[in-house]
Coordinates of C-alpha atoms and ligand atoms in Angstrom, one line a residue:
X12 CA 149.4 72.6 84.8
X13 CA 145.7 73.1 84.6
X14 CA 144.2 70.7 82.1
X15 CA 140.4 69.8 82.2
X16 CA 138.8 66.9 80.9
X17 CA 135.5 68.2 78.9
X18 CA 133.4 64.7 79.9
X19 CA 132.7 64.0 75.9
X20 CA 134.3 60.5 74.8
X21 CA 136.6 58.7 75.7
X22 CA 139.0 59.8 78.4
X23 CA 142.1 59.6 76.5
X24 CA 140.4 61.4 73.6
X25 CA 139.0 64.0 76.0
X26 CA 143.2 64.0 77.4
X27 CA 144.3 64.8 73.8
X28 CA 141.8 67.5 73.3
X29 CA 142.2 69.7 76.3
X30 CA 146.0 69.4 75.9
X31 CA 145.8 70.7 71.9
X32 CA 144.2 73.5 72.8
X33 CA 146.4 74.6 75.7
X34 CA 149.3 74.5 73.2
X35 CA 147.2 76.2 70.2
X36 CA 146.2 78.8 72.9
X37 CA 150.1 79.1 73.9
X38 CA 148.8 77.8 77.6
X39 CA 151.3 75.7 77.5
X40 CA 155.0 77.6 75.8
X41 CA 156.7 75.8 73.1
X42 CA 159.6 74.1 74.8
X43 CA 157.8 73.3 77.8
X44 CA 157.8 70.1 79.7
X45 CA 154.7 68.1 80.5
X46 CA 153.9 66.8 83.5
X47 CA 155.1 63.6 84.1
X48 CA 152.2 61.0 83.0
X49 CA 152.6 58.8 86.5
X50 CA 151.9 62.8 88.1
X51 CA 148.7 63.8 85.6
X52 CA 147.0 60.8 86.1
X53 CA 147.0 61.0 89.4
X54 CA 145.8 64.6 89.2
X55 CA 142.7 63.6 87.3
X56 CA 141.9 60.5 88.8
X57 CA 142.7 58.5 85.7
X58 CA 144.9 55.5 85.0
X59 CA 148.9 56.3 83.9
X60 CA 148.0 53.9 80.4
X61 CA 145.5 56.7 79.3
X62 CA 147.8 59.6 79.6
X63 CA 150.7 57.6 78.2
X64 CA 148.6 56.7 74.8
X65 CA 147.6 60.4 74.7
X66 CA 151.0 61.9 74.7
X67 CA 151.8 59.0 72.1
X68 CA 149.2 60.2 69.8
X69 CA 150.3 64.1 70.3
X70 CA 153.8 63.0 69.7
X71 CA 152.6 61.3 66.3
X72 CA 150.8 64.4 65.4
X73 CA 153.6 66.5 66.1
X74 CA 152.3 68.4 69.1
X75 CA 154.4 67.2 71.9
X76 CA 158.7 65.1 71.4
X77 CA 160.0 62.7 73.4
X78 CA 163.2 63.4 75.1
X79 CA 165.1 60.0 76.1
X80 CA 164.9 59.9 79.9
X81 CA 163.8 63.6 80.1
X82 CA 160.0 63.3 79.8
X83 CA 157.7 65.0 76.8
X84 CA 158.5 68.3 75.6
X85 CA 155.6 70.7 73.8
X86 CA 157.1 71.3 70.2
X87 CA 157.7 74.6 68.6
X88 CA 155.2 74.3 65.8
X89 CA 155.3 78.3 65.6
X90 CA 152.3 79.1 67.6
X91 CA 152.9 82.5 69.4
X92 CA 150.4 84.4 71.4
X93 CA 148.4 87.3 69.3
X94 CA 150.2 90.3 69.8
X95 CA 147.3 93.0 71.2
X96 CA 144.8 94.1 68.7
X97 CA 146.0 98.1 68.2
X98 CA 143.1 100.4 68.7
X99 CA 142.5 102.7 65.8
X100 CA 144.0 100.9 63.3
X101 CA 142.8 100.1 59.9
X102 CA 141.8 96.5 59.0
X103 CA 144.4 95.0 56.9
X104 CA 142.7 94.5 54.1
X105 CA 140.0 97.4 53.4
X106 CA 136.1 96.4 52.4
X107 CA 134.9 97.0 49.0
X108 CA 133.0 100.0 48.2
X109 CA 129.8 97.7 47.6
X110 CA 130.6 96.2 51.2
X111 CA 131.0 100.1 52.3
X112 CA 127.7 100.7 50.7
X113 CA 125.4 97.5 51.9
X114 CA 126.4 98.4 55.5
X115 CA 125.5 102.4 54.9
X116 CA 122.0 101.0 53.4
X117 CA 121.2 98.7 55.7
X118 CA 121.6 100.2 59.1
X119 CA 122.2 96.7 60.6
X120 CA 118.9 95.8 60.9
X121 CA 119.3 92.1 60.2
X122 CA 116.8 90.5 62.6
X123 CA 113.5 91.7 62.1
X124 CA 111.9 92.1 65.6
X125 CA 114.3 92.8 67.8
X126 CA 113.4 96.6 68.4
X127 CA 109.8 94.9 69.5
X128 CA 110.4 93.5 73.1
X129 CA 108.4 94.6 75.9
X130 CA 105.7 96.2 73.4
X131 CA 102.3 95.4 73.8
X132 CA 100.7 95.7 70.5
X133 CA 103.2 96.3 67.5
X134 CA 101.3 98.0 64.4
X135 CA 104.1 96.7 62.7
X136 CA 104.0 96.6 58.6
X137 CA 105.0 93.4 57.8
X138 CA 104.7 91.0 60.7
X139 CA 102.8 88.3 58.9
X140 CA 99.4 86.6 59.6
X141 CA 99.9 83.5 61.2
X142 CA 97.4 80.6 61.5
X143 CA 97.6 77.1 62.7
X144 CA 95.8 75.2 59.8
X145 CA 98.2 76.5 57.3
X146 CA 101.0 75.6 59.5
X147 CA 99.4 72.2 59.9
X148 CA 98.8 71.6 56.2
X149 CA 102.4 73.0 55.7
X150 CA 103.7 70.5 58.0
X151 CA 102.4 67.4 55.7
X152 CA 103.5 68.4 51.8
X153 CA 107.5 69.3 53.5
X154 CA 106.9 65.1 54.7
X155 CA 105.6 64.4 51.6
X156 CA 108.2 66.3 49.9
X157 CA 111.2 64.6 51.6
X158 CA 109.8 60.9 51.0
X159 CA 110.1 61.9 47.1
X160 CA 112.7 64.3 47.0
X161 CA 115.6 64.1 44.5
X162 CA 118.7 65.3 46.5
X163 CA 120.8 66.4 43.6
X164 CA 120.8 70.3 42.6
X165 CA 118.2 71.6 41.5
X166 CA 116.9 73.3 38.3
X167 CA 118.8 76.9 38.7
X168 CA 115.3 78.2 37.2
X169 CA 113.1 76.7 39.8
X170 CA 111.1 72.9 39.8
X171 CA 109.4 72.6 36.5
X172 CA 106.2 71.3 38.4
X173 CA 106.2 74.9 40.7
X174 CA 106.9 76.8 37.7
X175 CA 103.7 75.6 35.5
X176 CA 101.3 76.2 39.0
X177 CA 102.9 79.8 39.0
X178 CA 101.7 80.6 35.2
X179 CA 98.2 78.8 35.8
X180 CA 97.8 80.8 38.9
X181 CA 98.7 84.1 37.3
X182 CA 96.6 83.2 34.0
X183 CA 93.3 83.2 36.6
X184 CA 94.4 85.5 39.3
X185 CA 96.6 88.3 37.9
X186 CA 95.4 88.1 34.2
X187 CA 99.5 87.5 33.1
X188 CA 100.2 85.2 30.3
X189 CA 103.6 83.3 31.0
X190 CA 105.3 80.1 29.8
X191 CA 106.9 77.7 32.4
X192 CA 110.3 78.9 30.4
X193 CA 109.0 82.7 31.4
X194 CA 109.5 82.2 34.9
X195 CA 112.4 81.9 37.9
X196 CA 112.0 80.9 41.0
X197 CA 113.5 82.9 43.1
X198 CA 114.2 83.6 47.2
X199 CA 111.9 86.6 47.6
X200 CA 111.4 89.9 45.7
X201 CA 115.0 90.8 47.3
X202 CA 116.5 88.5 45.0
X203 CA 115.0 89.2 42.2
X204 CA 115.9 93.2 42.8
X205 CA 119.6 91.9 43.3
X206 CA 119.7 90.0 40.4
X207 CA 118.1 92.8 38.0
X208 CA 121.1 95.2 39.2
X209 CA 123.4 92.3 38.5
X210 CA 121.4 91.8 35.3
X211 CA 120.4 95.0 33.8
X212 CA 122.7 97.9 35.5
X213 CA 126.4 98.9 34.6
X214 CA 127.8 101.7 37.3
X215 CA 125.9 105.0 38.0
X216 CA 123.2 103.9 35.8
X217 CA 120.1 105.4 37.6
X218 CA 116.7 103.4 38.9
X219 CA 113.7 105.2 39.4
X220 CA 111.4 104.4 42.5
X221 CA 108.4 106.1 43.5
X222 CA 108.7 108.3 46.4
X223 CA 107.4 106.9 49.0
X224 CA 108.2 103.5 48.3
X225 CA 109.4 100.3 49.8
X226 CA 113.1 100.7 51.4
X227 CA 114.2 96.7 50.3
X228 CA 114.6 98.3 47.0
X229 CA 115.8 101.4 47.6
X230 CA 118.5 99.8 49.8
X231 CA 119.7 96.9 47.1
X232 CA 119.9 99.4 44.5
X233 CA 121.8 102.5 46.8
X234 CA 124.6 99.2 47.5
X235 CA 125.1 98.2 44.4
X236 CA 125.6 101.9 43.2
X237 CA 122.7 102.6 41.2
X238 CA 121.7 106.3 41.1
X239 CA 118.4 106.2 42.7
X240 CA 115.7 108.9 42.0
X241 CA 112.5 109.2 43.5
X242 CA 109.2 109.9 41.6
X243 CA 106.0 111.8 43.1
X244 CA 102.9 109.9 44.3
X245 CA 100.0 110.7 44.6
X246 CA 96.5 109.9 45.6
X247 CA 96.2 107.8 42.2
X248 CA 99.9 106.7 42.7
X249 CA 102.8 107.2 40.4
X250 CA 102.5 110.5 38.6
X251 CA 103.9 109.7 34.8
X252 CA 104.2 113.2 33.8
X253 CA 107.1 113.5 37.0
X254 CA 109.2 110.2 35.1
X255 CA 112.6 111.5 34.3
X256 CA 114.1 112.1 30.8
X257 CA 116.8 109.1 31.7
X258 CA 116.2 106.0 33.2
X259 CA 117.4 102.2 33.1
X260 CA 115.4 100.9 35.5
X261 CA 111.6 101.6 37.1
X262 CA 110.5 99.8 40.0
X263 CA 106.5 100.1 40.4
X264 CA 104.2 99.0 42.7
X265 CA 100.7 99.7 40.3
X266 CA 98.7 97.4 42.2
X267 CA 98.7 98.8 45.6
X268 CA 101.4 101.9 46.0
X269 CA 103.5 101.1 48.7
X270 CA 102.9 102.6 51.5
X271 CA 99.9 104.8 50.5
X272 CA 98.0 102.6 49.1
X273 CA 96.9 103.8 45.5
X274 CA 95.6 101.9 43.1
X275 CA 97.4 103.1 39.6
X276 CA 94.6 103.9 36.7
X277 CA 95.0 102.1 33.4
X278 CA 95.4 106.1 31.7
X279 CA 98.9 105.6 33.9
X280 CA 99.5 102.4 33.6
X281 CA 99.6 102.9 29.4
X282 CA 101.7 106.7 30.3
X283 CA 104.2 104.5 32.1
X284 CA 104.6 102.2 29.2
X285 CA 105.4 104.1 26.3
X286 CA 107.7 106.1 28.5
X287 CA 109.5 103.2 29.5
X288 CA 109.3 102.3 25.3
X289 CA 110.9 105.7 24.9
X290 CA 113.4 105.3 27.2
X291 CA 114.8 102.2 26.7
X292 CA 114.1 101.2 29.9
X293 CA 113.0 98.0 32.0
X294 CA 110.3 98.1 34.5
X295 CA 110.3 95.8 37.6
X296 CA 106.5 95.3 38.6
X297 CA 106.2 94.2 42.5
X298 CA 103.0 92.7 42.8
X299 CA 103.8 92.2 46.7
X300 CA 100.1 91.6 48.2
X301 CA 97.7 91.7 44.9
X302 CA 96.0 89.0 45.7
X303 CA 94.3 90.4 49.0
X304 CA 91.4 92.9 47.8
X305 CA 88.8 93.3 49.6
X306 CA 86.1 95.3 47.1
X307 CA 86.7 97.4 44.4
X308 CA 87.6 96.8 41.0
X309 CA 90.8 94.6 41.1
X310 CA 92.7 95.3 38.0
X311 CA 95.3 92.9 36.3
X312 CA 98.9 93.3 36.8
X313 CA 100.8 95.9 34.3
X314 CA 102.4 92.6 33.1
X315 CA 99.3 92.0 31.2
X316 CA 99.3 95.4 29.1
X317 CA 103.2 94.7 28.3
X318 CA 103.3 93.9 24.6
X319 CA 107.2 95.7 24.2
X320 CA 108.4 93.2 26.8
X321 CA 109.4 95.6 29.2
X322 CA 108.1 94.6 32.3
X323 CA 109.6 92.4 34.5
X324 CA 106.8 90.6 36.9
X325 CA 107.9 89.7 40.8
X326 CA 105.6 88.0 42.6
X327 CA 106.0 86.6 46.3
X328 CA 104.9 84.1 48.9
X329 CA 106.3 86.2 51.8
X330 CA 102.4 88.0 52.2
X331 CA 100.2 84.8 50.7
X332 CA 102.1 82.3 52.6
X333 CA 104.8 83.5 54.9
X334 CA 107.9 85.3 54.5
X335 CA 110.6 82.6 56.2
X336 CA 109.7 80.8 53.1
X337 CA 112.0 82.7 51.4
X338 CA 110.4 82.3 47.8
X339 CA 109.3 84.0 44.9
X340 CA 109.1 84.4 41.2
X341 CA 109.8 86.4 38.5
X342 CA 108.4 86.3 35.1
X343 CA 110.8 87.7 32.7
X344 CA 110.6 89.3 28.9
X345 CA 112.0 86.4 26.5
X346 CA 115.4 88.5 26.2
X347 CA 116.5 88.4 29.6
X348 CA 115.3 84.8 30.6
X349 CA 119.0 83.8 30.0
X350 CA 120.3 86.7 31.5
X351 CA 119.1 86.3 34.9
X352 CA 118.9 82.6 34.4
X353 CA 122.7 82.9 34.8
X354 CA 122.8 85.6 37.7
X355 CA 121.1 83.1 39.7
X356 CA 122.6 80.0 39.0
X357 CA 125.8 81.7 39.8
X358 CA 124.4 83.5 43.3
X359 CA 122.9 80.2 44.5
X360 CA 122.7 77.0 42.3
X361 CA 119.0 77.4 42.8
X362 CA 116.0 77.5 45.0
X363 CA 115.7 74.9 47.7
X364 CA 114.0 71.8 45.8
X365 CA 112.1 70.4 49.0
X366 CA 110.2 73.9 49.4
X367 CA 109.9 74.3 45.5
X368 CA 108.4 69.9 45.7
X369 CA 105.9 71.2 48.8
X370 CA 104.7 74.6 47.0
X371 CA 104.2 72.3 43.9
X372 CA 101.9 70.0 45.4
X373 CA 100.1 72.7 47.6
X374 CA 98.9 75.0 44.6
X375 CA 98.7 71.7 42.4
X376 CA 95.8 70.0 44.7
X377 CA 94.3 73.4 45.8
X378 CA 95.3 74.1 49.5
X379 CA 97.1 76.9 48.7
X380 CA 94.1 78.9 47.3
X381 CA 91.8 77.4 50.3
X382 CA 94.8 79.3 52.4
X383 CA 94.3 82.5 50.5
X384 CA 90.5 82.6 50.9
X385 CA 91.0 81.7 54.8
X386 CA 93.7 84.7 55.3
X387 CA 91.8 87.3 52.9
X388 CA 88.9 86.4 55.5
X389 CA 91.2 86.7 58.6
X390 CA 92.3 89.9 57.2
X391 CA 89.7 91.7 56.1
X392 CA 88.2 91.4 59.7
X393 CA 91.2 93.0 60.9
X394 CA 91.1 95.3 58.3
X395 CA 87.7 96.3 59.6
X396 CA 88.5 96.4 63.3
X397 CA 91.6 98.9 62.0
X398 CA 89.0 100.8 60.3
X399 CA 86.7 101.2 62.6
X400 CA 89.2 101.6 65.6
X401 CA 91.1 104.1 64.1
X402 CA 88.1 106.4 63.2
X403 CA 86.7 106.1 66.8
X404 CA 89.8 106.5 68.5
X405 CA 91.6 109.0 66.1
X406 CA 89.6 110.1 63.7
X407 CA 90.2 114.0 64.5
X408 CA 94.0 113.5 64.5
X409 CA 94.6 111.2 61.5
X410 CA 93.1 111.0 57.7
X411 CA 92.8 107.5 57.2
X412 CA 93.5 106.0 53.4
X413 CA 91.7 103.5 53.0
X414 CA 92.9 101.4 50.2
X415 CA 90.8 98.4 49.9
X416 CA 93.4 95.8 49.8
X417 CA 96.7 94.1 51.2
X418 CA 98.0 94.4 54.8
X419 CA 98.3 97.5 56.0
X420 CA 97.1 101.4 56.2
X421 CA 98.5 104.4 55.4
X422 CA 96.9 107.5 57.7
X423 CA 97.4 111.3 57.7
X424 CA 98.1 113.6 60.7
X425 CA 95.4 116.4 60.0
X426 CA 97.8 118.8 61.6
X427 CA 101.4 118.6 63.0
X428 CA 104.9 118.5 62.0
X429 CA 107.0 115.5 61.2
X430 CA 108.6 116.2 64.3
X431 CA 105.6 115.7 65.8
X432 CA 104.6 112.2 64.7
X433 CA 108.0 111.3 65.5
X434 CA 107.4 112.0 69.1
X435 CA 104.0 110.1 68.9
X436 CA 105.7 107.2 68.0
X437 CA 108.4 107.3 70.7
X438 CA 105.6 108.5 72.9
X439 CA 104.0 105.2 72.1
X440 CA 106.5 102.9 72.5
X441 CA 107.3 103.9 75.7
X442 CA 103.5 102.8 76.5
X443 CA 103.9 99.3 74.7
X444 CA 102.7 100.0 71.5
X445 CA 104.7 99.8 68.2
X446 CA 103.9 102.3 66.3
X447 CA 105.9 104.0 63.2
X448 CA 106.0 106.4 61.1
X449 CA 105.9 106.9 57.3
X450 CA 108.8 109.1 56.6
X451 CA 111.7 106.3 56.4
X452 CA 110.0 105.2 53.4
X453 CA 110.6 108.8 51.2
X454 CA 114.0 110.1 49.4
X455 CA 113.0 113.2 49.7
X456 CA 111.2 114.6 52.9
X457 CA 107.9 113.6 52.8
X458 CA 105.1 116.2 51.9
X459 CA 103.3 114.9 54.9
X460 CA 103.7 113.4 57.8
X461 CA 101.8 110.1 59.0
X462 CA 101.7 107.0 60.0
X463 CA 101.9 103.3 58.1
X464 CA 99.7 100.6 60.0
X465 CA 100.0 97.1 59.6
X466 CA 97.4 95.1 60.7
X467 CA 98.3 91.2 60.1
X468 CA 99.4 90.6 63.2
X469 CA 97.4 91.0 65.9
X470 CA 93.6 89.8 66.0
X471 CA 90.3 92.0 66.1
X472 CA 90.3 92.3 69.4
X473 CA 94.4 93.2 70.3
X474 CA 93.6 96.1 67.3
X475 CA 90.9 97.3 68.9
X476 CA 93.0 98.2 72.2
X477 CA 96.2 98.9 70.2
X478 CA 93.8 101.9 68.9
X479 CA 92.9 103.0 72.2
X480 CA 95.8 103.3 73.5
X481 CA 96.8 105.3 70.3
X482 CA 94.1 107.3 71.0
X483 CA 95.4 107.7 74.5
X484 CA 98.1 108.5 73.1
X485 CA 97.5 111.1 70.7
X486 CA 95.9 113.2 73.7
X487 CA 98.8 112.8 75.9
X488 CA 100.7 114.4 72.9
X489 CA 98.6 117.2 72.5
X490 CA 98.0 115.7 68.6
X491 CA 94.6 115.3 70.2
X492 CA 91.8 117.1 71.7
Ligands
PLP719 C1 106.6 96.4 48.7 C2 107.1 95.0 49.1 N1 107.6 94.3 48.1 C3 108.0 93.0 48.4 C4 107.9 92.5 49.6 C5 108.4 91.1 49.9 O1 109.7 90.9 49.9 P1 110.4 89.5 50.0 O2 109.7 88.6 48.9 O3 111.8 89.7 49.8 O4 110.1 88.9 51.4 C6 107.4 93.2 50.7 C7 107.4 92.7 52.0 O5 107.2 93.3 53.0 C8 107.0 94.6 50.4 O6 106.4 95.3 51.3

């Protein structure tokens, strides 16, 4: 019989271990006899007292029976080898049609970064800026969180403490007026999409996106079985007069259109508001990366024109801070603050307190705003270098966009098919450099092909040769002179 001791414990307990699981695994047959204890302990080297204590202890838990004279027998506790999975076959019990649909929408991309190994320079939307003072100062209010942390739930809502630096923050920064009672904390913009189709959708009831516009939402909606319908963009971003007669939900992104960019005029932003007023419908407002602009006039969030209490505000720490925070906000009209109260004290009890304590006491004694000055500055340097890269390197392939604020760029090909920038970017990867393309982000085809660059993370310098070699690139594709 082959029994190995695992080296963890005791020896008898390490004995009793490896012998339940050789009868669980049906190693050793129901009705079989085991080895004499005077002949196991000499087989492992230990003394005949251990192995007699651990076949009494099996024999008290029903694992092994005595047989007067005859030795120790393994009892017949109904354990049978699995009969061999049959190929083809249908799982017993069939997924839902959400479960059908979440794995349809999400393409089983659940670890970001995974498709990046071996590049050189990724030009990846979304990678985040990364710095080692914020880590630092990050490091101290979790400590000083923990030494005053209350370990009971939470407040499903979100800390009161976080919840009054989020309206005093949006009072001076976005120009929204919110009560702490407006607002829910929340674990990223994902959740706060989740809980509005939990909240505000019945089946087939259709959400209106723009088109092109961010997939997180187009995915959470398409699971949950929302009919989703895609508005035009263009260079000013959502075009109101393209809104459909019927609508439950608008998601909007009037700061900066994601991906192109466009900052939505107040003419539009009013359009947008009495249609919503006409149609009965709620508006989710993503303010993803309003705080970053670098020149212009900013304008304050729709929220602030909302006097129908239509618009729902979502606001996010995954660009200001970092996005394995995993927190958010929402400020929500008076009649659905119970609503979605409920959704997510049923989804998750709350937001995790120590996070919520740290984020508290970082807005509350200013280093979270000292972290947003630093990172606009980190960024708008990188901005630049993108700039300034792109129009050396590839300014006769691509029309850049150049929106004045957030994270990334959206750029043109000036001629070419959508075929053809979807063999620049395999083109590219194959030399090291992560490049892609802005088509995934349309319902419909997009009207023209191009290219969605995200600059956070990499510094000046690693942009600067990520552009050369996309102007290398571009050549050896023929997209370029
Ligand atoms: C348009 C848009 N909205 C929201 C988010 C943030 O999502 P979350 O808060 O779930 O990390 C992102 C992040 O990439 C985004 O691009």
């Amino acid at each position: 019989m082959y029994v190995e001791l695992d080296g963890q414990g005791p020896r008898y307990a390490q004995l009793i271990r490896s012998l339940k699981s050789a009868i669980l695994e049906v190693r050793l047959a129901p009705g079989s006899r085991v080895p004499a204890s005077r002949n196991l302990a000499n087989e492992l080297g230990i003394s005949r007292n251990t192995v007699l204590a651990a076949y009494e202890q099996l024999q008290a838990e029903g694992f092994l029976h005595a047989r007067v004279g005859s030795g120790s027998y393994v009892a017949d506790i109904g354990n049978r080898l699995p009969a061999p999975p049959r190929v083809g076959v249908v799982p017993v019990a069939p997924l839902s049609d959400y479960a059908r649909r979440a794995l349809n929408a999400s393409d089983g991309a659940f670890v970001p970064g995974h498709e990046h190994k071996g590049l050189r320079y990724n030009l990846q939307y979304g990678v985040p800026l990364t710095n080692p003072a914020l880590a630092s100062a990050w490091r101290r209010e979790i400590n000083r969180a923990v030494e005053r942390a209350e370990f009971d739930y939470p407040d499903a809502q979100g800390l009161p403490a976080l919840r009054e630096q989020i309206c005093d923050y949006l009072a001076r920064r976005r120009g929204v007026t919110a009560s702490a009672d407006d607002v829910l904390v929340i674990s990223g913009t994902q959740q706060a999409f989740a809980l509005a189709s939990r909240a505000l959708l019945d089946d087939g009831d259709s959400v209106v996106l723009e088109d092109p516009h961010y997939r997180g939402a187009r995915q959470i909606f398409a699971a949950y079985g929302a009919r989703v319908r895609g508005v035009r963009v263009d260079d000013e971003g959502l075009v109101p007069s393209a809104l459909p007669n019927q609508a439950r939900l608008a998601v909007v992104t009037p700061s900066h259109q994601f991906p192109t960019g466009a900052l939505l005029p107040l003419a539009r932003r009013m359009e947008l508001l009495e249609w919503a007023a006409r149609q009965h419908c709620w508006i989710i407002e993503d303010d993803y990366d309003g705080e970053f602009r670098f020149g212009g006039r900013p304008l304050a969030a729709l929220k602030s024109l909302d006097r129908d209490g239509r618009v729902i505000y979502i606001g996010s720490y995954s660009k200001t801070l970092f996005p394995a925070l995993r927190l958010g906000y929402m400020v929500l009209p008076a009649s659905l603050r119970e609503a979605f109260r409920a959704a997510k004290w049923l989804e998750d009890r709350g937001s995790n307190t120590l996070e919520q304590a740290a984020l508290a006491h970082f807005m509350a004694t200013g280093g979270f705003e000292r972290h947003l000055r630093r990172a606009a500055q980190s960024l708008r340097a990188r901005r630049a270098a993108m700039l300034a890269g792109l129009r050396k390197h590839a300014g006769e392939a691509l029309e850049v966009v150049d929106s004045n604020a957030g994270m990334h760029l959206t750029a043109w090909l000036r001629s070419g098919t959508h075929a053809d920038c979807e063999r620049l970017a395999a083109h590219a990867r194959e030399r090291g450099l992560g490049l892609y393309t802005v088509a995934p982000y349309s319902l419909r085809t997009a009207a023209r092909p191009g290219l969605l660059l995200g600059y956070a993370g990499l510094p000046p310098a690693d942009i600067e040769a990520a552009l050369r070699l996309l102007g290398r690139c571009l050549r050896e594709t023929g997209l370029l002179a």
